[in-house]
Coordinates of C-alpha atoms in Angstrom, one line a residue:
X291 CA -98.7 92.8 19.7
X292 CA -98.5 89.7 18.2
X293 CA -98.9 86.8 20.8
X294 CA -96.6 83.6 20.9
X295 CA -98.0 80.5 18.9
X296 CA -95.5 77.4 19.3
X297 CA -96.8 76.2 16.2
X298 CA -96.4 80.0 14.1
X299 CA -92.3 79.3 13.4
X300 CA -92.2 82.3 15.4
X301 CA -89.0 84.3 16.1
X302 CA -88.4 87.6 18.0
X303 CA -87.2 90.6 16.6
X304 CA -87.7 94.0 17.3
X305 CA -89.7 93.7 20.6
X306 CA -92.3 91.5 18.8
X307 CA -93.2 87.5 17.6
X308 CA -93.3 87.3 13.9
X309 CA -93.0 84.4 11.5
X310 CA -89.7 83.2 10.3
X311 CA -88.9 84.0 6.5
X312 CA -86.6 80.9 6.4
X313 CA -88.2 78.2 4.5
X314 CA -86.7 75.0 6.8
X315 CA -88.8 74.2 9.8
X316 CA -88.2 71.2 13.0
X317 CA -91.0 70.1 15.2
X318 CA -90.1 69.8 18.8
X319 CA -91.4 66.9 20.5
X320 CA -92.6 66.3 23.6
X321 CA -90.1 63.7 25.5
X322 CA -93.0 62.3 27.6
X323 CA -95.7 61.3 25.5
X324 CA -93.0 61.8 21.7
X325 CA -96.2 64.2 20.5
X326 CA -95.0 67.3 18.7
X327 CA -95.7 70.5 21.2
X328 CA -94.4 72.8 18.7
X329 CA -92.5 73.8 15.4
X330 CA -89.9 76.5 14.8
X331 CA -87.7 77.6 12.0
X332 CA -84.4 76.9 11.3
X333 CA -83.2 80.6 10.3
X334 CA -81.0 80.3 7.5
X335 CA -77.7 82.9 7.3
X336 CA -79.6 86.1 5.4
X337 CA -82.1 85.7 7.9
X338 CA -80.0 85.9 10.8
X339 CA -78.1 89.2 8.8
X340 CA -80.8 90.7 9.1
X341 CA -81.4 91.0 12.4
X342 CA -77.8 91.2 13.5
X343 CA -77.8 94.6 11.3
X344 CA -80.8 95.9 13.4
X345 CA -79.1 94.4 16.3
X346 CA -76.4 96.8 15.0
X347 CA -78.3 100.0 15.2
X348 CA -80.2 99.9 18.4
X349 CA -76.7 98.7 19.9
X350 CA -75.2 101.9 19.4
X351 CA -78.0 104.2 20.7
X352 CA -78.2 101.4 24.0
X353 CA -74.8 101.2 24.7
X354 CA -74.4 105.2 25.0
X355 CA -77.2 105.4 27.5
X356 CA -76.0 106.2 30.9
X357 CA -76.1 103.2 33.3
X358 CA -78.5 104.4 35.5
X359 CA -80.8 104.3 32.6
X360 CA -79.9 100.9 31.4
X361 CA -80.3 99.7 35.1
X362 CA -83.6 101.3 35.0
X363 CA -85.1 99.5 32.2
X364 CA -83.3 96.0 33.6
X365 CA -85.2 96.9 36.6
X366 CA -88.8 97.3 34.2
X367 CA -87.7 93.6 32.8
X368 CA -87.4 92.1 36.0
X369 CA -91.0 93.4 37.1
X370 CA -92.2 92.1 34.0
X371 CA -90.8 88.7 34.9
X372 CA -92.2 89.3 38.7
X373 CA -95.9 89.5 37.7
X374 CA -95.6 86.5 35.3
X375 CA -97.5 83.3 36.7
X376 CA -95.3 81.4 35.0
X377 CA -97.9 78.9 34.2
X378 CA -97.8 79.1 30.3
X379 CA -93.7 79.1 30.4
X380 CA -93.6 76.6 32.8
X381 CA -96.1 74.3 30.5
X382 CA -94.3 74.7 27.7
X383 CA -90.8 73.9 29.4
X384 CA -92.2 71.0 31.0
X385 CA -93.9 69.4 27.9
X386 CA -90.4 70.1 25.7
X387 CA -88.3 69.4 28.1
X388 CA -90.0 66.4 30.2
X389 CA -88.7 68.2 33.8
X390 CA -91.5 67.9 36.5
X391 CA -93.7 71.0 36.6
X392 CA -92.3 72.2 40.1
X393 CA -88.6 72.1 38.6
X394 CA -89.8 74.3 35.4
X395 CA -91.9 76.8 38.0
X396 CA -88.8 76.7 40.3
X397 CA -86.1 77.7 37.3
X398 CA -88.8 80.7 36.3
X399 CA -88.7 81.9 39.8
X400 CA -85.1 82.5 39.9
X401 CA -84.9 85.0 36.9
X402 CA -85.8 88.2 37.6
X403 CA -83.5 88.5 40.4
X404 CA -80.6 88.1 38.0
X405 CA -81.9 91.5 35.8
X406 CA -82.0 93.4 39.3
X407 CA -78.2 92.1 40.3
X408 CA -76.8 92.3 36.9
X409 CA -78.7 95.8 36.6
X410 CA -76.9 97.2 39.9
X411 CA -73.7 95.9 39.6
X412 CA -73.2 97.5 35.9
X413 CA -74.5 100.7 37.5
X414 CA -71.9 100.1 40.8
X415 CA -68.9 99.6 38.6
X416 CA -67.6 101.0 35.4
X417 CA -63.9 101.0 35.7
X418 CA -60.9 101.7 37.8
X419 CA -59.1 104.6 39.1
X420 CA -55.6 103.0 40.1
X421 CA -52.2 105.3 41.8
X422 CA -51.0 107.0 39.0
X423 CA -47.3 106.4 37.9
X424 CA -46.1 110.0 37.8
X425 CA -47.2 113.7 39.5
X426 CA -50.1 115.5 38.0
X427 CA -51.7 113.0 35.5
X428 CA -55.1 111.2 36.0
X429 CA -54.9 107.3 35.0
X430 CA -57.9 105.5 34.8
X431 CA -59.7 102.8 32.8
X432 CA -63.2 102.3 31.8
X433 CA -65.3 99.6 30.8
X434 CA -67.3 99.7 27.4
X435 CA -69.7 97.2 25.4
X436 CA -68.4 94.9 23.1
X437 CA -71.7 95.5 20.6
X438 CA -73.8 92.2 19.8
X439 CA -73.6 89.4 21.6
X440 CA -74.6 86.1 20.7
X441 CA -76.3 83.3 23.4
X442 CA -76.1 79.8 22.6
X443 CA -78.6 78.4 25.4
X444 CA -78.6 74.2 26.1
X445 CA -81.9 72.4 26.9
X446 CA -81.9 71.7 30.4
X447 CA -82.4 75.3 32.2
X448 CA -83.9 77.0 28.2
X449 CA -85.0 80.2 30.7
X450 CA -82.8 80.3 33.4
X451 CA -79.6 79.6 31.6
X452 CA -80.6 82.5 28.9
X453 CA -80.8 85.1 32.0
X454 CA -77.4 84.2 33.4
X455 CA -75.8 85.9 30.2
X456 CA -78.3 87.9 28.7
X457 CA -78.7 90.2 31.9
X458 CA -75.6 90.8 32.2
X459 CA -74.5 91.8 28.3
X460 CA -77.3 93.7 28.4
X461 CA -76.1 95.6 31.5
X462 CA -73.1 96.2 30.1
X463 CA -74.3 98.0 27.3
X464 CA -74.5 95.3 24.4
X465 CA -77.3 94.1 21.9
X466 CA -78.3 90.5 22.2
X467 CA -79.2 87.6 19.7
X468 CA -80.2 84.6 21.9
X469 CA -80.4 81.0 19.5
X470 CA -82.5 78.7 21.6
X471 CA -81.3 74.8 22.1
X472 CA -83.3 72.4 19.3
X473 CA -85.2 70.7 21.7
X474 CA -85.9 73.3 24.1
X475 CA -86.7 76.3 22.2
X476 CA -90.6 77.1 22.8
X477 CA -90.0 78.0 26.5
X478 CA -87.0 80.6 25.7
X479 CA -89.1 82.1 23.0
X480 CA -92.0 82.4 25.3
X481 CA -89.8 84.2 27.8
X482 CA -88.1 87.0 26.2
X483 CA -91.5 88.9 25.1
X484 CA -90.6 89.8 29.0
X485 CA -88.7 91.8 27.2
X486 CA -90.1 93.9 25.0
X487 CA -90.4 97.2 27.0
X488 CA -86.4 97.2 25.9
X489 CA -85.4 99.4 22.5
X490 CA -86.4 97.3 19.5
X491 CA -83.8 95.2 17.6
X492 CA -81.9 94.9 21.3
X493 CA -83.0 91.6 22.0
X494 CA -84.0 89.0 19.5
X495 CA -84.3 85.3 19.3
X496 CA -83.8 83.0 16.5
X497 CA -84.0 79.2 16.0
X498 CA -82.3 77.0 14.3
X499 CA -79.3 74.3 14.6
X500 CA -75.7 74.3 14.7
X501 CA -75.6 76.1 11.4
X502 CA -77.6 79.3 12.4
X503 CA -75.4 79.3 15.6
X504 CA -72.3 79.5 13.5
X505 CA -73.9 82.2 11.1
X506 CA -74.6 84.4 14.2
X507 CA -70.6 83.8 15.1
X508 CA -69.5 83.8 11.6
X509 CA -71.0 87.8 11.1
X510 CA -69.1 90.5 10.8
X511 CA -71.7 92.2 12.9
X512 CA -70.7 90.0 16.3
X513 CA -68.5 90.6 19.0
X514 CA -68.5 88.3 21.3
X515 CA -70.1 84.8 22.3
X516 CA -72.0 82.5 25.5
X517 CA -71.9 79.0 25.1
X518 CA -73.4 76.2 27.3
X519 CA -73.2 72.8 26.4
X520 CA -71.6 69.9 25.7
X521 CA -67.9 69.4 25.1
X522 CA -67.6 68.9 21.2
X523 CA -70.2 71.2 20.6
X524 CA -67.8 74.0 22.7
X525 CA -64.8 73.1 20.7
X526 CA -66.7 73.9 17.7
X527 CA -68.2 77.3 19.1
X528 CA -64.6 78.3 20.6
X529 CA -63.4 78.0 16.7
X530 CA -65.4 79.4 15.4
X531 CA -65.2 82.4 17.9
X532 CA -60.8 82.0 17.7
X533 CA -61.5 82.3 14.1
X534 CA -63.3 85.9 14.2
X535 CA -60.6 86.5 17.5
X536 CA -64.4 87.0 19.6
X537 CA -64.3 86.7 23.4
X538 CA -66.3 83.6 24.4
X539 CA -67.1 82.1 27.4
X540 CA -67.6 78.7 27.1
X541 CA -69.4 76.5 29.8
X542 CA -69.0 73.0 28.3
X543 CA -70.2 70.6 30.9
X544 CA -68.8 68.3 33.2
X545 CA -68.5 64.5 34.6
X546 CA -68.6 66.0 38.3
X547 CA -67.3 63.7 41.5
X548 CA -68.7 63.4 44.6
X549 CA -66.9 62.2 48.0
X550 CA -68.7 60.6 51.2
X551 CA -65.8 60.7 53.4
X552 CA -65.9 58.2 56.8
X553 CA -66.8 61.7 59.1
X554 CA -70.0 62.1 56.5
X555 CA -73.3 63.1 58.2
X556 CA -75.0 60.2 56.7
X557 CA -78.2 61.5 56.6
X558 CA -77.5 64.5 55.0
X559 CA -74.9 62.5 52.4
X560 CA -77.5 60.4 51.5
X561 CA -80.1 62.4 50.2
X562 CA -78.0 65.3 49.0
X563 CA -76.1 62.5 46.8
X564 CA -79.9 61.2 45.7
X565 CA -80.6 64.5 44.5
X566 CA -77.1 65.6 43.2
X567 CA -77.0 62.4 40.9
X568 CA -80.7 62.4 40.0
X569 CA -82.0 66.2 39.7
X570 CA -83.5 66.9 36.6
X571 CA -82.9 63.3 35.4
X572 CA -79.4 64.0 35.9
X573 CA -79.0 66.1 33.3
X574 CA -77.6 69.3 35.1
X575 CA -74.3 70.3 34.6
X576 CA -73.6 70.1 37.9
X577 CA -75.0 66.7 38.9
X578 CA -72.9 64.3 40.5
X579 CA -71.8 61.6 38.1
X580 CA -69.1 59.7 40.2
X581 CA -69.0 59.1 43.3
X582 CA -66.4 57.9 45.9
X583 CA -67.3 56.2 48.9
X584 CA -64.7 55.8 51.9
X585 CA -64.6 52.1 52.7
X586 CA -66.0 52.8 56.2
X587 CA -69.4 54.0 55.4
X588 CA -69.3 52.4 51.8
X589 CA -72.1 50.0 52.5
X590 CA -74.2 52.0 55.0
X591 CA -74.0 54.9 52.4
X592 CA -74.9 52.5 49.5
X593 CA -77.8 50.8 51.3
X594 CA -79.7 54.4 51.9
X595 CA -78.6 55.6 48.7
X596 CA -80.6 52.7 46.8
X597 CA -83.2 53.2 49.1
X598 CA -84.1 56.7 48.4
X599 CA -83.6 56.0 45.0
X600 CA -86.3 53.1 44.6
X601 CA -88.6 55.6 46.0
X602 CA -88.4 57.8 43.3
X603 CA -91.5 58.1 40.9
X604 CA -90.6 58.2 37.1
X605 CA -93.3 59.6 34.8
X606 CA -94.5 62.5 33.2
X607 CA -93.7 65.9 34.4
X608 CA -97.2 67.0 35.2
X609 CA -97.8 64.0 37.2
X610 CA -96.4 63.3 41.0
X611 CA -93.7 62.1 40.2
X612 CA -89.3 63.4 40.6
X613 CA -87.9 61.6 37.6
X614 CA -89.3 62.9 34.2
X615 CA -88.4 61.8 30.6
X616 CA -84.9 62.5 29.1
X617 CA -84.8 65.1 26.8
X618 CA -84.3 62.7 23.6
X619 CA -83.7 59.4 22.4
X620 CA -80.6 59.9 21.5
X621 CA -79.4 60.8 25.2
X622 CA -81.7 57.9 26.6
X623 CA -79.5 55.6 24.2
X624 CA -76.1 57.3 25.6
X625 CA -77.2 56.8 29.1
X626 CA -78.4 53.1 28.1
X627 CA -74.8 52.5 26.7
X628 CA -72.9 53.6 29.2
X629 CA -74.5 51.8 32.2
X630 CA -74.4 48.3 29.6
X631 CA -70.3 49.3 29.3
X632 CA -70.1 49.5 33.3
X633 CA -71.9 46.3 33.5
X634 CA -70.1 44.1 31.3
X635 CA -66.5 45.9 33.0
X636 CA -67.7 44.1 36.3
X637 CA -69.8 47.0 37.7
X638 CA -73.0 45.4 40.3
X639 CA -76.4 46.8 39.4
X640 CA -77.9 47.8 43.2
X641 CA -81.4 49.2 41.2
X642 CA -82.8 50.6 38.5
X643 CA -80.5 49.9 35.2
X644 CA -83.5 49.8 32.6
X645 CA -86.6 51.8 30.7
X646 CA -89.2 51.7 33.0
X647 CA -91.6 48.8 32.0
X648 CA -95.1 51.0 32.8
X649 CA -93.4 53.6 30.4
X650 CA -93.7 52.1 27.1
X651 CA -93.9 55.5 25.7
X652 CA -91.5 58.6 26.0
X653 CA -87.7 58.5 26.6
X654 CA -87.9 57.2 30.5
X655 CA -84.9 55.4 32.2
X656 CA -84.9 54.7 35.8
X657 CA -82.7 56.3 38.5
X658 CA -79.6 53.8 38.8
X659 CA -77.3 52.6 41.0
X660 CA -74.2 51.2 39.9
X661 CA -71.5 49.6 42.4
X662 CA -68.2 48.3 42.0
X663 CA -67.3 51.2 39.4
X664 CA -64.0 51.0 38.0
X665 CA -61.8 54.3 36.6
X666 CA -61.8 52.4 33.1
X667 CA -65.6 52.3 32.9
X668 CA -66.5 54.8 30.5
X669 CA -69.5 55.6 33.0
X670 CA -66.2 57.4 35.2
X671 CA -64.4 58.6 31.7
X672 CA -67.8 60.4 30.4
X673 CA -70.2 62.7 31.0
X674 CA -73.2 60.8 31.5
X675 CA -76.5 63.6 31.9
X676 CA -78.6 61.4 33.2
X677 CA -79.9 59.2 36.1
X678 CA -76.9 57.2 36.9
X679 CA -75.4 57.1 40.1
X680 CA -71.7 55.1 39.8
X681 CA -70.2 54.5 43.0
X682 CA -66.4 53.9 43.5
X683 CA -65.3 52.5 46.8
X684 CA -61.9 53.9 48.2
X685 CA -59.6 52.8 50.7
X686 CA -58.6 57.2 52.1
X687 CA -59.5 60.3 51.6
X688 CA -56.3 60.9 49.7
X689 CA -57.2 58.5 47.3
X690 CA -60.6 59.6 47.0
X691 CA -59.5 63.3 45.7
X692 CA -57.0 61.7 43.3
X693 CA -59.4 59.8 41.6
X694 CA -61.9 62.5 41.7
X695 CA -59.2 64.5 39.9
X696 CA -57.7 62.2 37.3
X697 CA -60.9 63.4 35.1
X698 CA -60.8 65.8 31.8
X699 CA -63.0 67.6 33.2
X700 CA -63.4 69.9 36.5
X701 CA -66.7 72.2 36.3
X702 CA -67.8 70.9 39.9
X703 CA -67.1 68.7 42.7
X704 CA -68.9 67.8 46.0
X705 CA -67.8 66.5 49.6
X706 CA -69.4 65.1 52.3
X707 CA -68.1 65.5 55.6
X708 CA -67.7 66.7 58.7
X709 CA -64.2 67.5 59.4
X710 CA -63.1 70.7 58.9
X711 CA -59.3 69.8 57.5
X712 CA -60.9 67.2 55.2
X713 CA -63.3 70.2 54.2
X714 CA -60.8 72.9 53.3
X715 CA -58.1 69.9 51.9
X716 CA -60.7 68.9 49.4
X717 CA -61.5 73.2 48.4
X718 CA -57.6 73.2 48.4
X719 CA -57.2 70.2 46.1
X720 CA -60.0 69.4 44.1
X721 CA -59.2 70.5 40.2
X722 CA -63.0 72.1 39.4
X723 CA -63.9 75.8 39.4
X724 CA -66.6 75.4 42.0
X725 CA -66.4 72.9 45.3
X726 CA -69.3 72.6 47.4
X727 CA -69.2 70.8 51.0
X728 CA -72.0 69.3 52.6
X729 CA -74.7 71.6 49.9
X730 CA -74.3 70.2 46.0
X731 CA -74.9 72.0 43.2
X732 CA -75.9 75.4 44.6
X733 CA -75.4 78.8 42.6
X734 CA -75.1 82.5 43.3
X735 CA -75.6 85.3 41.3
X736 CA -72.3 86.7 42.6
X737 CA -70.3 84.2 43.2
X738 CA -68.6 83.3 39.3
X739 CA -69.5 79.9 38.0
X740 CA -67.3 78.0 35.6
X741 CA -64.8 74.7 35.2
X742 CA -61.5 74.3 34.9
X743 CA -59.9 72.0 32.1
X744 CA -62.6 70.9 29.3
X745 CA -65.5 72.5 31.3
X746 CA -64.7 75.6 29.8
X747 CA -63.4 78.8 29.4
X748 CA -64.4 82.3 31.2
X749 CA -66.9 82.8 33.7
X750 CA -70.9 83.5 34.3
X751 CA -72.4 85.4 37.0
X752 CA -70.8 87.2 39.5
X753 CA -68.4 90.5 38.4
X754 CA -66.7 87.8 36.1
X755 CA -69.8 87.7 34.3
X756 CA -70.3 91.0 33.9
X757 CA -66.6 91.7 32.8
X758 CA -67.1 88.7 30.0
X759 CA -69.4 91.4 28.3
X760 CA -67.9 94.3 28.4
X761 CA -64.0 95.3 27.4
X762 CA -61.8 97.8 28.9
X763 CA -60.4 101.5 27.5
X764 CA -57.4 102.7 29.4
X765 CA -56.8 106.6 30.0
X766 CA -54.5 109.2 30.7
X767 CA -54.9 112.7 31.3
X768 CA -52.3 115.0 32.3
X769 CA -53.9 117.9 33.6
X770 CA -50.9 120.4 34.0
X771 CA -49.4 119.8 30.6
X772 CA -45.5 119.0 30.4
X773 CA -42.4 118.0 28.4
X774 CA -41.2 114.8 30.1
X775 CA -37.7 114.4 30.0
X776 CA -37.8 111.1 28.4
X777 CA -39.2 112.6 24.9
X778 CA -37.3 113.3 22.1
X779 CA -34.7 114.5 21.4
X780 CA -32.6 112.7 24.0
X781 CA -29.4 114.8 25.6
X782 CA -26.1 113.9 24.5
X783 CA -25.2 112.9 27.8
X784 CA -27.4 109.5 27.3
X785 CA -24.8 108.4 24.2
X786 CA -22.1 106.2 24.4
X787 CA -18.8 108.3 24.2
X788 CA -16.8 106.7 21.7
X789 CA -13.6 108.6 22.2
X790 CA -13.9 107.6 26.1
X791 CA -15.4 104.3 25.2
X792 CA -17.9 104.9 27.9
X793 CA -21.8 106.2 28.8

């Protein structure tokens, strides 16, 4: 069993690590300290035919398997996963991604529990038995695999984001080819030799950038496609899929709001809009990336907002610290340039609003408060993934969910209150496909997660996610065997009688 060397261009095929045959290779850098940590291959399009024809194969052996079996060997994955320390993964995520170490430990821990769900729920439900529409015939349909399935996985969550979709393809019967995000990719290859207990050429993970992705799409061996990222990178993978007619489910980001209403519990507000707007450096989907702020509580809210947020250590992810690196330069400069935009627009800087001067080295940017935000500020326009907190001060509540929704996007939106019709107006109202009150950002394996508008097409987790895998048969059996009276040949009696001009 070969063992997994960042530096060996390593992919993984058939249940084992080997060297890529690709020629083209990328070094992955460390965000924190901008030392390499590893190299991969960029696997060019014979490479990736290759293994989508083995994919191919073991496919149709795996998707015949009863589902009982396929939730056993989810099940043998899972305990895999459970008796992992997590410490090598975890190092490696936090040294190519620049999260702090409890973050990366944190994501790990959350994985195998999505093999048992996705594992059960395939094995609860394989299709539906509705009323039939006439006497003595069975209708039904059942669901079957789609084949292989290709995973485009972002940088922010390389392991936990991979599981989400992978678990539940597999569940429903399909092969998997996983492509890793460029700068996160040492951490998901790391991960899926927790895998190799399953049938060889089921699971396999190649590297490479936009081009290998659209290779993998592009094959006449694919059948259907998970996407998390950002917005123009969707477009292009939703093409490409519309092209081939694949099913995709795209998750492609959002510019989330957040409301503090005037019956807030200030307290809680506070530091669930600290963590909302500066988790993981901000870059989570799901962060909160606008906020409005009834007049009432604007300043109070403000003043313990920029409070918690000065107490926030920057630095590097194996250090004490909540704020690590951003994941490149290039989003360091986007988060730069949008907070320089704000500023000259009129916007107040309350703290924070620069590269750290300590952190000469590494792509840090401290946690941010902006004030007086404007709706033309391209801080409110765009999605920012990364520690910037712009707040918006509004006169009602009514005005407070029409700004939140005058967005392009709608993946998530959060509310702070205590009222109970200001609660269920803003699930009501608000234009995102997941609302949470008083608890940002949460996630449940069952519960579907997914935007509305730009943020994306389809659904993960949940029997959504499940369903986005798998494609359904429809049946009829009539079991006492008839001539229906609506086959040919119709009676004469049904033709229009032209002597009598009449039916």
């Amino acid at each position: 069993m070969t063992e997994f060397d960042p530096f060996g261009r390593h992919i993984f095929v058939d249940g084992t690590f080997r060297e890529s045959e690709s020629l083209e290779s990328m070094d992955v850098i460390d965000p924190a300290t901008e030392e390499p940590v590893g190299s991969v291959a960029v696997c060019d399009p014979d490479e990736v035919e290759g293994v989508i024809e083995g994919a191919v194969e073991a496919q149709s052996a795996w998707g015949d398997e009863p589902a009982g079996t396929r939730a056993a060997a989810l099940h043998e994955v899972a305990d895999s996963i459970e008796a992992d320390d997590f410490e090598r993964i975890a190092t490696l995520m936090t040294r190519e991604h620049g999260k702090p170490y409890p973050e990366s430990e944190g994501e790990l821990a959350n994985v195998a529990g999505i093999f048992r769900y996705y594992a059960e729920l395939a094995r609860d439900d394989q299709g539906n038995v509705p009323g039939s529409t006439q006497a003595e015939s069975f209708q039904f349909d059942r669901a079957f695999p789609y084949g292989v399935t290709v995973h485009i996985v972002p940088s922010n969550f390389p392991v936990l984001l991979t599981a989400w979709t992978v678990a539940a393809s597999l569940a429903a019967g399909n092969a998997v080819i996983v492509k890793p995000s460029e700068q996160t990719p040492l951490s998901t290859l790391q991960f899926v030799e927790h895998l190799r207990s399953l049938p060889d050429g089921l699971v396999s993970c190649l590297t490479g950038r936009g081009e290998t992705a659209q290779a993998m799409i592009q094959s006449d061996g694919t059948d259907a496609v998970a996407f998390t990222g950002g917005v123009e990178t969707g477009q292009k993978v939703s093409t490409a899929a519309g092209e081939q007619l694949m099913p995709a489910v795209i998750e492609a980001g959002g510019n989330d709001p957040l409301i503090v209403t005037e019956h807030a519990p200030m307290a809680v507000a506070i530091a669930g809009s600290t963590t909302a707007a500066f988790h993981l450096s901000g870059q989570v989907c799901t962060s909160a990336e606008r906020f409005y702020v009834h007049d009432a509580v604007h300043d109070e809210f403000v003043d313990g907002l920029v409070e918690m947020t000065e107490a926030l250590r920057v630095g590097n992810g194996f250090e004490s610290s909540e704020i690590g690196p951003l994941v490149s330069e290039a989003a360091r400069d986007n988060v730069e340039r949008l907070v320089e935009d704000a500023l000259e627009k009129g916007a107040t800087l309350e703290c924070g609003g620069q590269v750290p001067p300590d952190q000469e080295t590494g792509w840090f940017y401290e946690p941010t408060v902006l004030t007086d935000v404007t709706p033309e500020m391209a801080v409110v326009r765009e999605e920012v993934f990364g520690p910037v907190a712009p707040v918006c001060r509004v006169e009602s509540f009514d005005d407070a969910l029409a700004e939140a929704n005058d967005s392009e996007f709608g993946l998530g939106a959060s509310v702070f209150t205590t009222d109970l019709e200001e609660a269920m107006r803003a699930y009501e109202t608000l234009e995102a496909g997941m609302v949470w009150i008083n608890n940002p950002m949460i996630d449940n394996d069952a519960i579907p997660f997914g935007g509305w508008k730009h943020s994306g097409i389809g659904r993960e987790l949940g029997r959504q996610g499940l369903d986005a895998f798998r494609q359904t048969k429809m049946g009829v059996i009539d079991w006492n065997p008839q001539v229906h009276d609506w086959w040919y040949p119709y009676p004469e009696e049904w033709f229009y009688d032209t002597e009598e001009k009449r039916f």
